[in-house]
Amino acid sequence: MIPKGTVKIVIEENGDTASTTFEGGVWVISFTSCLVPGGRYNAVVQITDADTGKSSYGRIQFIAP
């Protein structure tokens, strides 16, 4: 578990980005992006540990509502 750090989300197809800092291992982020309904998108989630500077990445594929 990463106790504190930064979370960044990027929509690969249009470059929209949102980020937030967190503590206690829990994060909440609000994100608004202009997406085409029915379009397929990739959201890349980067979590960076505030103490070590190390990052982990994940990719979520989704279809816009």
CSV table of N, CA and C in Angstrom, one decimal:
chain,number,residue,atom,x,y,z
A,1,MET,N,0.8,-1.2,0.0
A,1,MET,CA,0.0,0.0,0.0
A,1,MET,C,0.9,1.3,0.0
A,2,ILE,N,0.5,2.2,-0.7
A,2,ILE,CA,1.2,3.5,-0.8
A,2,ILE,C,0.4,4.4,0.2
A,3,PRO,N,1.0,4.8,1.3
A,3,PRO,CA,0.2,5.6,2.3
A,3,PRO,C,-0.1,7.1,1.9
A,4,LYS,N,0.8,7.7,1.1
A,4,LYS,CA,0.6,9.1,0.7
A,4,LYS,C,1.3,9.3,-0.6
A,5,GLY,N,0.7,10.2,-1.4
A,5,GLY,CA,1.3,10.5,-2.7
A,5,GLY,C,0.4,11.3,-3.6
A,6,THR,N,0.6,11.0,-4.9
A,6,THR,CA,-0.2,11.7,-6.0
A,6,THR,C,-0.8,10.7,-6.9
A,7,VAL,N,-2.0,11.0,-7.3
A,7,VAL,CA,-2.7,10.2,-8.3
A,7,VAL,C,-2.9,11.1,-9.5
A,8,LYS,N,-2.6,10.6,-10.7
A,8,LYS,CA,-2.8,11.3,-12.0
A,8,LYS,C,-3.5,10.4,-12.9
A,9,ILE,N,-4.5,11.0,-13.6
A,9,ILE,CA,-5.3,10.2,-14.6
A,9,ILE,C,-5.2,11.0,-15.9
A,10,VAL,N,-4.9,10.3,-17.0
A,10,VAL,CA,-4.8,10.9,-18.3
A,10,VAL,C,-5.6,10.1,-19.3
A,11,ILE,N,-6.5,10.7,-20.0
A,11,ILE,CA,-7.2,10.1,-21.1
A,11,ILE,C,-6.3,10.1,-22.3
A,12,GLU,N,-5.8,9.0,-22.8
A,12,GLU,CA,-4.8,8.9,-23.8
A,12,GLU,C,-5.2,9.6,-25.1
A,13,GLU,N,-6.5,9.4,-25.5
A,13,GLU,CA,-6.9,9.8,-26.8
A,13,GLU,C,-7.0,11.3,-26.9
A,14,ASN,N,-7.2,12.1,-25.8
A,14,ASN,CA,-7.4,13.5,-26.0
A,14,ASN,C,-6.4,14.3,-25.0
A,15,GLY,N,-5.7,13.6,-24.2
A,15,GLY,CA,-4.7,14.3,-23.3
A,15,GLY,C,-5.3,14.9,-22.1
A,16,ASP,N,-6.6,14.8,-21.9
A,16,ASP,CA,-7.2,15.4,-20.7
A,16,ASP,C,-6.6,14.8,-19.4
A,17,THR,N,-6.3,15.6,-18.4
A,17,THR,CA,-5.5,15.2,-17.2
A,17,THR,C,-6.2,15.7,-16.0
A,18,ALA,N,-6.1,14.9,-14.9
A,18,ALA,CA,-6.6,15.4,-13.6
A,18,ALA,C,-5.6,14.7,-12.6
A,19,SER,N,-5.3,15.4,-11.5
A,19,SER,CA,-4.5,14.8,-10.5
A,19,SER,C,-4.9,15.4,-9.1
A,20,THR,N,-4.5,14.6,-8.1
A,20,THR,CA,-4.7,15.0,-6.7
A,20,THR,C,-3.7,14.3,-5.8
A,21,THR,N,-3.5,14.9,-4.6
A,21,THR,CA,-2.7,14.2,-3.6
A,21,THR,C,-3.6,13.5,-2.6
A,22,PHE,N,-3.0,12.5,-1.9
A,22,PHE,CA,-3.7,11.7,-1.0
A,22,PHE,C,-2.9,11.3,0.2
A,23,GLU,N,-3.6,11.0,1.3
A,23,GLU,CA,-2.9,10.4,2.5
A,23,GLU,C,-3.8,9.3,3.0
A,24,GLY,N,-3.2,8.4,3.8
A,24,GLY,CA,-4.0,7.3,4.4
A,24,GLY,C,-4.3,6.2,3.4
A,25,GLY,N,-3.7,6.2,2.3
A,25,GLY,CA,-3.9,5.2,1.3
A,25,GLY,C,-5.1,5.2,0.5
A,26,VAL,N,-5.9,6.3,0.7
A,26,VAL,CA,-7.2,6.4,0.0
A,26,VAL,C,-7.2,7.7,-0.8
A,27,TRP,N,-7.7,7.6,-2.1
A,27,TRP,CA,-7.8,8.8,-2.9
A,27,TRP,C,-9.1,8.9,-3.6
A,28,VAL,N,-9.5,10.2,-3.8
A,28,VAL,CA,-10.8,10.5,-4.5
A,28,VAL,C,-10.4,11.6,-5.5
A,29,ILE,N,-10.9,11.5,-6.7
A,29,ILE,CA,-10.5,12.4,-7.7
A,29,ILE,C,-11.8,12.7,-8.6
A,30,SER,N,-12.0,14.0,-8.9
A,30,SER,CA,-13.1,14.4,-9.8
A,30,SER,C,-12.4,14.6,-11.1
A,31,PHE,N,-13.1,14.2,-12.2
A,31,PHE,CA,-12.6,14.3,-13.5
A,31,PHE,C,-13.7,14.6,-14.5
A,32,THR,N,-13.4,15.6,-15.4
A,32,THR,CA,-14.4,15.9,-16.4
A,32,THR,C,-13.6,15.9,-17.7
A,33,SER,N,-14.2,15.2,-18.7
A,33,SER,CA,-13.6,15.2,-20.1
A,33,SER,C,-14.7,15.2,-21.1
A,34,CYS,N,-14.4,15.8,-22.2
A,34,CYS,CA,-15.4,15.8,-23.3
A,34,CYS,C,-15.1,14.5,-24.2
A,35,LEU,N,-16.0,13.5,-24.0
A,35,LEU,CA,-15.9,12.3,-24.8
A,35,LEU,C,-17.0,12.1,-25.7
A,36,VAL,N,-16.8,11.3,-26.8
A,36,VAL,CA,-17.8,11.0,-27.7
A,36,VAL,C,-18.6,9.8,-27.2
A,37,PRO,N,-19.9,9.9,-27.0
A,37,PRO,CA,-20.7,8.7,-26.6
A,37,PRO,C,-20.4,7.5,-27.5
A,38,GLY,N,-20.2,6.4,-26.8
A,38,GLY,CA,-19.9,5.2,-27.6
A,38,GLY,C,-18.5,5.0,-28.0
A,39,GLY,N,-17.7,6.1,-27.8
A,39,GLY,CA,-16.3,6.0,-28.2
A,39,GLY,C,-15.5,5.2,-27.2
A,40,ARG,N,-14.4,4.5,-27.7
A,40,ARG,CA,-13.5,3.7,-26.8
A,40,ARG,C,-12.3,4.5,-26.4
A,41,TYR,N,-12.1,4.5,-25.1
A,41,TYR,CA,-11.0,5.3,-24.5
A,41,TYR,C,-10.1,4.5,-23.6
A,42,ASN,N,-8.9,5.0,-23.3
A,42,ASN,CA,-8.0,4.5,-22.3
A,42,ASN,C,-7.7,5.5,-21.3
A,43,ALA,N,-7.9,5.2,-20.0
A,43,ALA,CA,-7.5,6.1,-18.9
A,43,ALA,C,-6.3,5.5,-18.3
A,44,VAL,N,-5.2,6.2,-18.2
A,44,VAL,CA,-4.0,5.8,-17.6
A,44,VAL,C,-3.9,6.4,-16.2
A,45,VAL,N,-3.8,5.5,-15.2
A,45,VAL,CA,-3.7,5.9,-13.8
A,45,VAL,C,-2.3,5.8,-13.3
A,46,GLN,N,-1.7,6.8,-12.8
A,46,GLN,CA,-0.4,6.8,-12.3
A,46,GLN,C,-0.4,7.2,-10.8
A,47,ILE,N,0.1,6.3,-10.0
A,47,ILE,CA,0.1,6.6,-8.5
A,47,ILE,C,1.6,6.7,-8.1
A,48,THR,N,2.0,7.8,-7.5
A,48,THR,CA,3.3,8.1,-7.1
A,48,THR,C,3.5,8.2,-5.6
A,49,ASP,N,4.4,7.4,-5.1
A,49,ASP,CA,4.6,7.4,-3.6
A,49,ASP,C,5.4,8.7,-3.2
A,50,ALA,N,4.8,9.4,-2.3
A,50,ALA,CA,5.4,10.7,-1.9
A,50,ALA,C,6.8,10.5,-1.2
A,51,ASP,N,7.0,9.4,-0.5
A,51,ASP,CA,8.2,9.1,0.2
A,51,ASP,C,9.4,8.7,-0.7
A,52,THR,N,9.1,7.8,-1.6
A,52,THR,CA,10.1,7.2,-2.4
A,52,THR,C,10.2,7.7,-3.8
A,53,GLY,N,9.1,8.4,-4.3
A,53,GLY,CA,9.1,8.9,-5.7
A,53,GLY,C,8.8,7.8,-6.7
A,54,LYS,N,8.6,6.6,-6.3
A,54,LYS,CA,8.4,5.5,-7.2
A,54,LYS,C,6.9,5.6,-7.7
A,55,SER,N,6.7,5.2,-9.0
A,55,SER,CA,5.3,5.2,-9.5
A,55,SER,C,4.9,3.9,-10.0
A,56,SER,N,3.6,3.7,-9.9
A,56,SER,CA,2.9,2.5,-10.5
A,56,SER,C,1.9,3.0,-11.5
A,57,TYR,N,1.7,2.2,-12.6
A,57,TYR,CA,0.7,2.6,-13.6
A,57,TYR,C,-0.3,1.5,-13.9
A,58,GLY,N,-1.5,2.0,-14.3
A,58,GLY,CA,-2.5,1.0,-14.7
A,58,GLY,C,-3.3,1.7,-15.8
A,59,ARG,N,-3.9,0.8,-16.7
A,59,ARG,CA,-4.6,1.3,-17.8
A,59,ARG,C,-6.0,0.7,-17.7
A,60,ILE,N,-7.0,1.6,-17.9
A,60,ILE,CA,-8.4,1.2,-17.8
A,60,ILE,C,-9.0,1.5,-19.2
A,61,GLN,N,-9.5,0.5,-19.9
A,61,GLN,CA,-10.2,0.7,-21.2
A,61,GLN,C,-11.7,0.8,-20.9
A,62,PHE,N,-12.4,1.8,-21.5
A,62,PHE,CA,-13.8,1.9,-21.3
A,62,PHE,C,-14.5,2.5,-22.5
A,63,ILE,N,-15.8,2.4,-22.5
A,63,ILE,CA,-16.6,3.0,-23.6
A,63,ILE,C,-17.4,4.1,-23.0
A,64,ALA,N,-17.3,5.3,-23.5
A,64,ALA,CA,-18.0,6.5,-23.0
A,64,ALA,C,-19.5,6.3,-23.0
A,65,PRO,N,-20.2,6.6,-22.0
A,65,PRO,CA,-21.7,6.5,-22.0
A,65,PRO,C,-22.4,7.5,-22.9
